[in-house]
Coordinates of C-alpha atoms in Angstrom, one line a residue:
M1 CA 65.6 112.0 107.3
S2 CA 65.5 111.6 111.1
L3 CA 63.4 109.0 112.8
S4 CA 61.2 109.5 115.8
K5 CA 61.9 107.5 119.0
N6 CA 58.8 105.3 118.3
E7 CA 60.0 104.5 114.8
V8 CA 63.5 103.7 116.1
D9 CA 62.0 101.2 118.6
T10 CA 59.8 99.5 115.9
L11 CA 62.0 99.5 112.9
R12 CA 65.0 97.7 114.4
P13 CA 63.8 94.3 115.4
H14 CA 67.1 92.6 114.4
S15 CA 69.8 95.2 114.6
S16 CA 68.8 96.3 118.1
V17 CA 69.7 92.9 119.3
V18 CA 73.2 93.3 117.9
V19 CA 74.0 96.9 118.9
D20 CA 71.8 97.9 121.9
G21 CA 73.0 97.7 125.5
N22 CA 76.3 97.8 127.4
D23 CA 76.9 94.2 126.7
R24 CA 77.0 94.9 123.0
A25 CA 79.9 97.4 123.2
P26 CA 82.3 94.9 121.5
A27 CA 79.9 94.8 118.5
R28 CA 79.6 98.6 118.4
S29 CA 83.3 98.9 118.6
M30 CA 83.8 96.7 115.5
L31 CA 81.2 98.7 113.6
R32 CA 82.8 102.0 114.5
A33 CA 85.8 100.8 112.6
V34 CA 83.8 100.5 109.4
G35 CA 82.3 103.9 109.7
F36 CA 79.4 103.8 112.2
S37 CA 78.7 106.9 114.3
D38 CA 76.6 107.1 117.5
E39 CA 73.6 108.2 115.4
D40 CA 74.0 105.2 113.1
F41 CA 73.4 102.8 115.9
K42 CA 69.9 104.2 116.3
K43 CA 69.0 103.6 112.6
P44 CA 67.6 100.5 111.0
Q45 CA 70.4 98.6 109.4
I46 CA 69.7 97.7 105.7
A47 CA 72.0 95.3 104.0
V48 CA 72.9 96.0 100.4
A49 CA 73.9 92.7 98.8
S50 CA 75.4 92.7 95.3
S51 CA 77.7 90.6 93.1
P52 CA 80.1 93.1 91.4
S53 CA 82.7 91.3 89.4
D54 CA 85.2 91.8 86.6
M55 CA 84.3 88.2 85.5
T56 CA 81.3 89.3 83.4
P57 CA 79.6 92.3 81.8
C58 CA 76.4 91.3 83.5
N59 CA 77.8 92.3 86.9
V60 CA 80.8 94.6 86.2
H61 CA 78.7 97.7 87.0
L62 CA 76.8 96.5 90.1
G63 CA 79.3 98.1 92.5
E64 CA 78.3 101.5 91.2
L65 CA 74.6 100.7 91.4
S66 CA 75.0 99.6 95.0
E67 CA 76.3 103.1 95.8
H68 CA 73.0 104.6 94.5
A69 CA 71.0 102.1 96.5
R70 CA 72.9 103.1 99.6
Q71 CA 72.2 106.8 98.9
G72 CA 68.5 106.0 98.8
I73 CA 68.6 104.1 102.1
T74 CA 70.5 106.9 103.8
A75 CA 68.2 109.6 102.5
A76 CA 65.2 107.6 103.9
G77 CA 66.8 107.4 107.4
G78 CA 68.4 104.0 107.3
K79 CA 72.0 102.8 107.7
P80 CA 73.2 100.9 104.6
V81 CA 75.7 98.2 105.1
Y82 CA 77.3 96.7 101.9
F83 CA 78.5 93.2 101.2
N84 CA 79.0 91.2 98.1
T85 CA 78.6 87.6 97.0
I86 CA 79.9 85.5 94.2
T87 CA 78.7 85.0 90.6
V88 CA 79.4 82.5 87.9
T89 CA 79.6 83.6 84.3
D90 CA 77.6 81.2 82.1
G91 CA 78.7 82.9 78.9
I92 CA 82.3 82.1 79.6
S93 CA 82.0 78.7 81.3
M94 CA 79.4 77.4 78.8
G95 CA 80.5 74.3 77.0
T96 CA 83.2 73.5 79.7
Q97 CA 83.2 71.5 82.9
G98 CA 83.1 74.8 84.7
M99 CA 79.5 75.2 83.7
R100 CA 78.6 72.5 86.2
Y101 CA 79.0 75.2 88.9
S102 CA 76.5 77.5 87.4
L103 CA 73.2 76.2 88.9
V104 CA 75.1 75.2 92.0
S105 CA 76.0 78.9 92.4
R106 CA 72.3 79.8 92.8
E107 CA 72.3 77.8 96.1
V108 CA 75.7 79.2 97.2
I109 CA 74.5 82.8 96.5
A110 CA 71.2 82.2 98.4
D111 CA 73.0 80.6 101.3
S112 CA 75.6 83.4 101.5
I113 CA 73.1 86.2 101.5
E114 CA 70.9 84.4 104.1
T115 CA 74.0 83.8 106.2
A116 CA 75.2 87.3 106.2
V117 CA 71.9 89.0 106.7
A118 CA 70.8 86.7 109.5
A119 CA 74.2 86.6 111.2
E120 CA 74.7 90.4 111.3
G121 CA 71.1 91.3 112.3
F122 CA 70.1 93.4 109.4
D123 CA 66.5 94.8 109.5
G124 CA 66.0 94.8 105.7
L125 CA 67.7 94.0 102.5
V126 CA 68.3 95.5 99.0
A127 CA 69.7 92.8 96.7
I128 CA 71.2 93.7 93.3
G129 CA 71.6 91.0 90.6
G130 CA 72.6 91.1 87.0
C131 CA 72.6 87.5 85.7
D132 CA 70.9 84.2 85.6
K133 CA 71.8 82.7 89.0
N134 CA 72.5 85.7 91.3
M135 CA 68.9 86.9 90.6
P136 CA 67.0 83.8 91.7
G137 CA 69.7 83.2 94.3
A138 CA 68.9 86.6 95.8
M139 CA 65.2 85.9 95.6
I140 CA 65.5 82.6 97.4
A141 CA 67.4 84.3 100.2
I142 CA 64.8 87.1 100.4
A143 CA 62.0 84.5 100.7
R144 CA 63.8 82.5 103.4
L145 CA 64.7 85.6 105.5
N146 CA 61.2 87.2 105.1
R147 CA 62.6 90.7 106.1
P148 CA 61.6 93.8 104.2
A149 CA 63.5 93.6 100.9
V150 CA 63.6 95.0 97.4
F151 CA 65.3 93.4 94.4
I152 CA 67.1 95.5 91.8
Y153 CA 67.9 94.2 88.3
G154 CA 71.3 95.4 87.0
G155 CA 69.8 96.1 83.6
T156 CA 70.1 94.9 80.1
I157 CA 73.0 95.4 77.7
L158 CA 73.0 97.3 74.5
P159 CA 73.3 95.3 71.2
G160 CA 76.6 95.2 69.4
F161 CA 77.3 95.8 65.7
T162 CA 80.1 94.9 63.4
A163 CA 82.1 97.6 61.7
E164 CA 80.6 96.5 58.3
D165 CA 77.0 96.9 59.7
C166 CA 77.1 100.7 59.2
D167 CA 73.3 101.0 59.3
H168 CA 72.9 98.9 62.4
K169 CA 70.6 96.5 60.8
K170 CA 72.0 93.3 62.4
P171 CA 72.2 93.7 66.2
L172 CA 74.4 91.1 67.9
D173 CA 74.6 89.6 71.3
V174 CA 76.3 86.6 73.0
V175 CA 74.1 84.1 71.2
S176 CA 75.3 85.6 67.9
V177 CA 78.8 84.5 68.8
F178 CA 77.8 80.9 69.8
E179 CA 75.9 80.6 66.5
A180 CA 78.8 82.1 64.6
V181 CA 80.9 79.1 65.9
G182 CA 78.5 76.8 64.1
K183 CA 78.6 78.8 60.9
H184 CA 82.4 78.8 61.1
A185 CA 82.4 75.0 61.5
K186 CA 80.1 74.7 58.4
G187 CA 82.4 76.9 56.4
E188 CA 79.9 79.8 56.0
L189 CA 82.1 82.1 58.1
D190 CA 85.9 82.5 57.9
D191 CA 88.3 83.2 60.8
A192 CA 88.1 87.0 60.2
G193 CA 84.3 86.9 60.2
L194 CA 84.2 84.9 63.4
K195 CA 86.5 87.4 65.1
A196 CA 84.5 90.3 63.8
V197 CA 81.4 88.9 65.5
E198 CA 83.3 88.0 68.7
S199 CA 84.8 91.5 68.9
A200 CA 81.6 93.4 68.4
A201 CA 78.8 91.4 70.0
I202 CA 79.1 92.5 73.6
P203 CA 79.8 96.3 73.8
G204 CA 79.7 97.0 77.5
P205 CA 77.9 96.4 80.9
G206 CA 74.6 94.6 81.2
S207 CA 72.9 91.3 81.0
C208 CA 72.5 89.3 77.8
G209 CA 70.2 91.3 75.4
G210 CA 67.4 89.0 74.4
M211 CA 64.5 87.5 76.4
Y212 CA 67.1 85.1 77.8
T213 CA 67.1 83.9 81.4
A214 CA 68.3 87.2 82.9
N215 CA 65.7 89.4 81.3
T216 CA 63.1 86.7 81.9
M217 CA 63.9 86.6 85.6
A218 CA 64.0 90.3 85.9
S219 CA 60.5 90.5 84.4
A220 CA 59.3 87.7 86.6
I221 CA 60.6 89.4 89.8
E222 CA 59.0 92.7 88.8
V223 CA 55.7 91.0 88.2
L224 CA 56.0 89.1 91.5
G225 CA 56.0 92.5 93.1
M226 CA 59.6 92.3 94.5
S227 CA 61.1 95.1 92.4
L228 CA 59.9 98.5 91.6
P229 CA 57.9 99.3 88.4
N230 CA 60.0 99.3 85.3
S231 CA 63.1 97.8 87.1
S232 CA 63.1 95.0 84.5
A233 CA 63.2 97.2 81.5
Q234 CA 66.1 99.6 81.9
L235 CA 69.5 99.8 80.3
A236 CA 72.3 98.9 82.6
I237 CA 74.2 102.1 81.9
S238 CA 71.1 104.4 82.1
E239 CA 70.2 107.2 84.5
A240 CA 66.9 105.4 84.8
K241 CA 68.7 102.4 86.4
R242 CA 70.6 104.6 88.8
Q243 CA 67.3 106.2 89.9
D244 CA 65.8 102.8 90.2
C245 CA 68.5 101.9 92.8
E246 CA 67.9 105.1 94.8
R247 CA 64.1 104.5 94.8
A248 CA 64.7 100.9 95.9
G249 CA 66.6 102.2 98.9
E250 CA 63.7 104.4 99.9
A251 CA 61.2 101.6 99.2
V252 CA 62.8 99.2 101.6
M253 CA 62.6 101.8 104.4
N254 CA 58.9 102.4 103.5
M255 CA 58.3 98.6 103.8
L256 CA 59.8 98.7 107.3
R257 CA 57.5 101.5 108.3
K258 CA 54.4 99.8 106.9
G259 CA 55.4 96.4 108.1
I260 CA 55.4 94.8 104.6
R261 CA 57.4 91.6 104.3
P262 CA 58.1 89.3 101.3
S263 CA 55.6 86.8 102.6
D264 CA 52.9 89.5 102.0
I265 CA 54.0 89.8 98.4
L266 CA 55.1 86.3 97.4
T267 CA 51.7 84.7 97.3
R268 CA 50.3 82.0 95.0
K269 CA 48.6 84.7 93.0
A270 CA 51.9 86.6 92.5
F271 CA 53.5 83.5 91.1
E272 CA 50.6 83.0 88.7
N273 CA 51.1 86.6 87.6
A274 CA 54.8 86.0 86.9
I275 CA 54.2 82.9 84.9
T276 CA 51.5 84.6 82.8
V277 CA 53.6 87.6 81.9
C278 CA 56.8 85.6 81.2
I279 CA 54.8 83.2 78.9
A280 CA 53.5 86.2 76.9
L281 CA 57.1 87.5 76.7
G282 CA 58.5 84.3 75.4
G283 CA 60.6 83.7 78.5
S284 CA 63.3 81.1 79.1
T285 CA 62.7 77.5 80.3
N286 CA 64.9 78.4 83.3
L287 CA 61.9 80.5 84.5
I288 CA 60.3 77.2 85.5
L289 CA 63.3 75.9 87.4
H290 CA 63.8 79.2 89.3
L291 CA 60.2 80.0 90.1
L292 CA 59.7 76.5 91.5
A293 CA 62.8 77.1 93.7
I294 CA 61.7 80.6 94.9
A295 CA 58.2 79.3 95.6
H296 CA 59.7 76.5 97.7
A297 CA 61.7 79.0 99.7
A298 CA 58.5 81.2 100.2
K299 CA 56.5 78.1 101.2
V300 CA 54.1 78.7 98.3
P301 CA 52.7 75.6 96.6
L302 CA 53.7 75.6 93.0
A303 CA 54.2 72.6 90.7
L304 CA 55.3 71.8 87.1
E305 CA 51.7 71.3 86.0
D306 CA 50.8 74.9 87.0
F307 CA 52.9 76.1 84.2
R308 CA 51.1 73.9 81.8
E309 CA 47.7 74.9 83.0
I310 CA 48.4 78.6 83.0
G311 CA 50.1 78.3 79.6
E312 CA 47.0 77.0 77.9
R313 CA 45.2 80.4 78.3
V314 CA 48.1 82.8 77.7
P315 CA 49.4 83.6 74.2
L316 CA 52.9 84.3 73.1
L317 CA 53.0 88.0 72.2
A318 CA 56.6 89.2 72.1
D319 CA 58.8 88.9 69.1
L320 CA 62.0 88.8 71.1
K321 CA 65.2 86.9 70.8
P322 CA 66.2 84.1 70.8
F323 CA 63.4 83.0 68.4
G324 CA 62.3 86.5 67.6
K325 CA 64.1 89.4 66.0
Y326 CA 64.3 92.1 68.8
N327 CA 66.5 92.7 71.8
M328 CA 65.4 93.8 75.3
S329 CA 66.8 97.2 74.5
H330 CA 64.1 97.6 71.8
L331 CA 61.4 96.7 74.3
V332 CA 62.8 99.3 76.7
R333 CA 62.3 102.0 74.0
I334 CA 58.5 101.2 73.7
G335 CA 57.7 101.1 77.4
G336 CA 59.0 97.8 78.7
I337 CA 56.7 95.1 80.0
R338 CA 54.2 97.4 81.8
P339 CA 51.8 98.1 78.8
M340 CA 51.7 94.4 78.2
M341 CA 50.9 93.8 81.9
K342 CA 48.1 96.3 81.6
M343 CA 46.8 94.4 78.6
L344 CA 46.8 91.2 80.5
L345 CA 45.2 92.8 83.6
D346 CA 42.4 94.3 81.5
R347 CA 41.7 90.8 80.1
G348 CA 41.4 89.2 83.5
L349 CA 44.7 87.3 83.3
L350 CA 46.5 89.0 86.1
H351 CA 45.6 89.2 89.8
G352 CA 45.5 93.0 90.3
D353 CA 45.2 92.8 94.1
C354 CA 48.7 91.4 94.6
L355 CA 50.9 93.7 96.8
T356 CA 54.3 95.0 95.6
V357 CA 57.3 96.5 97.3
S358 CA 56.0 100.0 96.4
G359 CA 53.2 99.5 98.9
E360 CA 50.7 99.6 96.1
T361 CA 48.9 96.7 94.4
I362 CA 49.8 95.5 90.9
A363 CA 46.6 97.2 89.6
Q364 CA 47.4 100.5 91.3
T365 CA 50.9 100.5 89.8
L366 CA 49.4 100.0 86.3
E367 CA 46.9 102.9 86.6
G368 CA 47.6 105.4 83.8
V369 CA 50.0 103.1 81.9
A370 CA 49.5 103.9 78.2
P371 CA 49.2 101.1 75.6
Y372 CA 52.0 100.4 73.1
A373 CA 51.9 102.4 69.8
P374 CA 49.7 100.7 67.2
Y375 CA 50.9 97.5 65.7
P376 CA 52.6 97.3 63.2
E377 CA 52.9 100.9 62.2
G378 CA 54.2 102.2 65.5
Q379 CA 55.9 99.0 66.8
D380 CA 56.0 95.3 65.9
I381 CA 57.7 94.0 69.0
I382 CA 54.5 93.2 71.0
R383 CA 51.7 91.7 69.0
P384 CA 48.0 92.6 69.5
W385 CA 46.0 90.1 71.5
D386 CA 44.2 88.8 68.4
Q387 CA 47.5 88.4 66.4
P388 CA 49.8 86.3 68.7
I389 CA 52.9 84.6 67.6
K390 CA 51.4 81.5 69.2
S391 CA 48.0 81.1 70.8
S392 CA 49.2 79.3 73.9
S393 CA 52.5 78.9 75.8
H394 CA 55.8 78.2 74.1
L395 CA 56.9 76.5 77.4
R396 CA 55.6 73.0 77.0
V397 CA 55.4 70.6 80.0
L398 CA 55.8 67.1 78.5
H399 CA 55.3 63.6 79.9
G400 CA 55.7 60.1 78.5
N401 CA 57.7 57.0 78.8
L402 CA 60.9 59.1 78.3
A403 CA 59.9 61.7 81.0
P404 CA 57.6 59.9 83.5
T405 CA 57.8 62.8 86.0
G406 CA 58.1 65.6 83.4
A407 CA 60.2 67.5 81.0
V408 CA 60.2 71.1 79.6
G409 CA 60.2 72.1 76.0
K410 CA 60.7 75.6 74.5
I411 CA 58.7 75.3 71.3
T412 CA 57.3 78.4 69.7
G413 CA 55.7 76.7 66.7
K414 CA 58.2 78.3 64.3
E415 CA 60.1 74.9 64.5
G416 CA 56.8 73.0 64.1
L417 CA 54.8 71.3 66.8
Y418 CA 55.7 67.7 66.1
F419 CA 59.0 65.9 65.6
K420 CA 59.8 62.2 65.1
G421 CA 63.4 61.2 64.5
T422 CA 66.3 58.9 65.1
A423 CA 68.2 59.0 68.3
K424 CA 71.9 60.0 68.2
V425 CA 73.1 59.5 71.8
Y426 CA 75.9 61.4 73.5
E427 CA 77.2 60.9 77.1
G428 CA 77.6 64.5 77.9
E429 CA 77.7 67.9 76.3
E430 CA 81.3 67.9 75.0
D431 CA 80.7 64.7 73.0
A432 CA 77.6 66.1 71.5
L433 CA 79.2 69.4 70.5
R434 CA 82.1 67.6 68.8
G435 CA 79.6 65.4 67.0
I436 CA 77.5 68.3 65.8
L437 CA 80.5 70.4 64.7
R438 CA 82.1 67.5 62.7
G439 CA 78.8 66.9 60.9
D440 CA 77.7 63.6 62.5
V441 CA 74.3 65.0 63.2
V442 CA 72.0 65.2 60.1
K443 CA 68.5 66.0 59.2
G444 CA 66.0 63.8 61.1
D445 CA 68.2 63.2 64.1
V446 CA 67.1 63.6 67.7
V447 CA 70.3 64.5 69.6
V448 CA 70.2 62.8 73.1
I449 CA 72.5 64.4 75.7
R450 CA 72.3 62.5 79.0
N451 CA 74.0 62.4 82.4
E452 CA 73.8 66.2 82.5
G453 CA 71.1 66.5 85.2
P454 CA 71.3 68.2 88.6
C455 CA 72.7 65.0 90.1
G456 CA 74.4 63.4 87.1
G457 CA 76.3 66.4 85.8
P458 CA 76.4 67.3 88.6
G459 CA 75.0 70.8 88.1
M460 CA 72.6 70.5 85.2
R461 CA 74.6 72.4 82.6
E462 CA 73.0 74.5 79.9
M463 CA 73.2 73.2 76.3
L464 CA 73.7 76.5 74.5
S465 CA 76.8 75.4 72.7
P466 CA 75.1 72.3 71.1
T467 CA 71.9 74.1 70.2
S468 CA 73.8 77.1 68.8
A469 CA 76.0 74.7 66.8
V470 CA 72.8 73.1 65.4
A471 CA 71.5 76.6 64.5
G472 CA 74.8 77.6 63.0
R473 CA 74.9 74.5 60.8
G474 CA 71.5 75.4 59.4
L475 CA 69.6 72.5 61.0
I476 CA 67.4 74.4 63.4
K477 CA 64.2 73.0 61.9
D478 CA 65.6 69.6 61.0
V479 CA 67.1 68.4 64.2
A480 CA 65.6 68.0 67.7
L481 CA 67.6 67.9 70.9
I482 CA 66.6 66.3 74.3
T483 CA 68.5 66.2 77.5
D484 CA 68.3 65.7 81.3
G485 CA 70.3 68.9 81.5
R486 CA 68.8 72.3 80.7
F487 CA 68.9 75.1 78.1
S488 CA 70.2 78.6 78.1
G489 CA 67.6 81.3 77.6
G490 CA 69.5 81.9 74.4
S491 CA 68.7 78.4 73.0
H492 CA 66.0 78.0 70.3
G493 CA 64.9 75.1 68.2
F494 CA 63.0 71.9 68.8
D495 CA 64.5 71.4 72.3
V496 CA 63.3 69.5 75.3
G497 CA 65.2 69.5 78.6
H498 CA 64.7 69.0 82.4
I499 CA 63.9 65.4 81.7
T500 CA 63.0 63.6 84.9
P501 CA 64.0 61.2 86.3
E502 CA 67.4 62.0 85.0
A503 CA 69.8 59.2 83.8
A504 CA 71.9 59.4 87.0
R505 CA 68.7 58.5 89.1
G506 CA 67.6 55.7 86.9
G507 CA 65.5 57.7 84.4
P508 CA 64.6 56.1 81.0
I509 CA 66.7 58.6 79.1
G510 CA 69.5 56.3 80.2
I511 CA 68.2 53.4 78.1
V512 CA 68.0 55.2 74.8
R513 CA 70.2 53.6 72.1
N514 CA 71.5 55.0 68.8
G515 CA 68.9 54.4 66.1
D516 CA 65.8 54.3 68.4
L517 CA 62.8 56.4 67.3
I518 CA 61.8 59.3 69.5
E519 CA 58.6 61.3 69.2
I520 CA 58.1 64.8 70.5
D521 CA 54.5 66.1 70.4
A522 CA 54.0 69.7 71.5
V523 CA 50.3 69.5 71.0
K524 CA 49.6 66.3 73.1
N525 CA 52.6 67.3 75.2
T526 CA 54.3 63.9 75.1
L527 CA 57.9 62.7 74.9
S528 CA 58.0 59.1 73.8
L529 CA 60.6 56.4 73.1
L530 CA 59.1 54.3 70.3
I531 CA 60.2 50.8 71.2
P532 CA 58.0 47.8 72.2
D533 CA 56.8 47.7 75.8
D534 CA 58.6 44.5 76.6
E535 CA 61.9 45.8 75.2
Y536 CA 61.4 49.0 77.3
A537 CA 60.8 46.9 80.4
R538 CA 63.9 44.7 79.7
R539 CA 66.2 47.8 79.2
M540 CA 64.9 49.5 82.4
A541 CA 65.4 46.3 84.5
A542 CA 69.0 46.0 83.2
Y543 CA 69.9 49.7 83.5
R544 CA 72.4 50.7 86.1
P545 CA 73.3 54.5 86.4
A546 CA 76.9 55.5 86.3
P547 CA 78.6 56.1 89.7
P548 CA 78.9 59.7 91.0
K549 CA 81.4 61.8 89.2
E550 CA 82.3 63.8 92.3
T551 CA 83.0 62.5 95.8
R552 CA 84.3 65.7 97.5
G553 CA 83.6 69.4 97.6
V554 CA 80.6 71.5 96.6
L555 CA 79.6 69.5 93.5
A556 CA 79.5 66.3 95.6
K557 CA 77.4 67.9 98.3
Y558 CA 75.1 69.3 95.6
A559 CA 74.6 66.0 93.9
A560 CA 73.8 64.3 97.2
L561 CA 71.2 66.9 98.2
V562 CA 69.6 68.2 95.0
A563 CA 66.0 67.6 94.2
T564 CA 64.8 66.9 90.6
A565 CA 64.5 69.6 88.0
S566 CA 60.7 69.1 88.2
E567 CA 61.0 70.2 91.8
G568 CA 63.2 73.3 91.1
A569 CA 66.5 71.6 91.8
V570 CA 66.5 72.9 95.3
T571 CA 68.9 71.5 97.9
D572 CA 66.7 71.6 101.1
K573 CA 63.6 69.7 99.9
N574 CA 64.8 66.2 100.7
L575 CA 66.3 66.8 104.1
N576 CA 64.9 64.2 106.4
L577 CA 64.0 66.5 109.2

């Protein structure tokens, strides 16, 4: 597609500064070496930022997807320029010290995309992400840059099946492997059985298959309006996903022509929509951490209490893993999230006037969307409105003397809504995992894992290994777990994380002792250390946090800058500017 002279003049606000004029000959010379022609210098330059990597199935295919995005940009009259950024593989680093870099990588990814796009003068951006941190990282960069942009989700993985499961009745994913470790430790699974699960659970490219953090964030970004309709509910290896990439390339050029920017889309109403849909889907606790961070970058007011307030009027409707029985691939087959969005819109729970990257409003994109097949005869993945799994949110925002500035629980009700038990305290994830696997944790315990917060970790590791070990040992309904770290989207059970203030910053989780009684009430939304007030005051007065674990490098910088989990764990909130 060729552009008129008027379009050329208006669609190149940034690249024209870089390549127009005699004095910019050196820049043009450099670009000729990477394939620019004379005609290309007259086109809007659109960055295609991705994170292809052999490190993880979530991202291994993103290089191919970027080619399709570039085709779409070229067909719409733009000049695509490709670059890549890093990724960190939670499923591999989980349970090790390497996991401390996971949440840190969100900031590195955001900074790297912002740096490349701003430095090179790109007029727009297509960002492709396939896992927990490169998705919100890309969105933070998009919000900061505020240039026409579209996000593409890399797509979900197919489930795996062991050779013995000939009828494909027991779909597996990465969480199945973590829980198999607990079963193996308990003696329910032998070495051959563990290897069979390990070998079959992850059959190819795509993000982890349940409503874990990747699929939660993909859904949130689509509902925010920053990806095209259905982008969140496509298989990684499908033709639909390749077409999604090509249409995204066309869409960003359309945004340029119409003057649509992320700030027109990322409004307060849009964030309310994303929270609503992801609650109904049973999304990950990491949704809260990442939406707070994206909203901060977009300069949209959003607080922890907003999740509580919205959650009181939104039911949990989706029977999806980790607490349900279905994978994202099953949801794809019945139409993805859009019929549920239409249900929520028709009941007045979505703001239909919010703009999307398609140039249409949410309501316009949902026109003509057919409902799911009847429940349960046609499908039993998404419940009817009057038969929810839970009548209000599974994401519980808790306060109390153990979490004065907030904590987040993922409590569906299947585990119960109240737990009181005896503290079993561990100074870090590795100690907790060893204790659980050797049988130290028993019915009625509240496992306390501290010094794992954004500052104290540093890096706020996910506690998937301990929660999966609890599940694997058959204690999912009998043991609670609390931490100033966080949980994987694959965690399930009576779990409370994001406790603030964290131990490293003087939080009361640091004063808990073995044998203390702890109460978690998911109806009153409280988290309490049941000791006398005078004893609480004495312990707090005497408590001294441990010194920083890191004094050099990226982890040290992160620990020094990072805000609390209740503020999204961003690194530019507390700059004294």
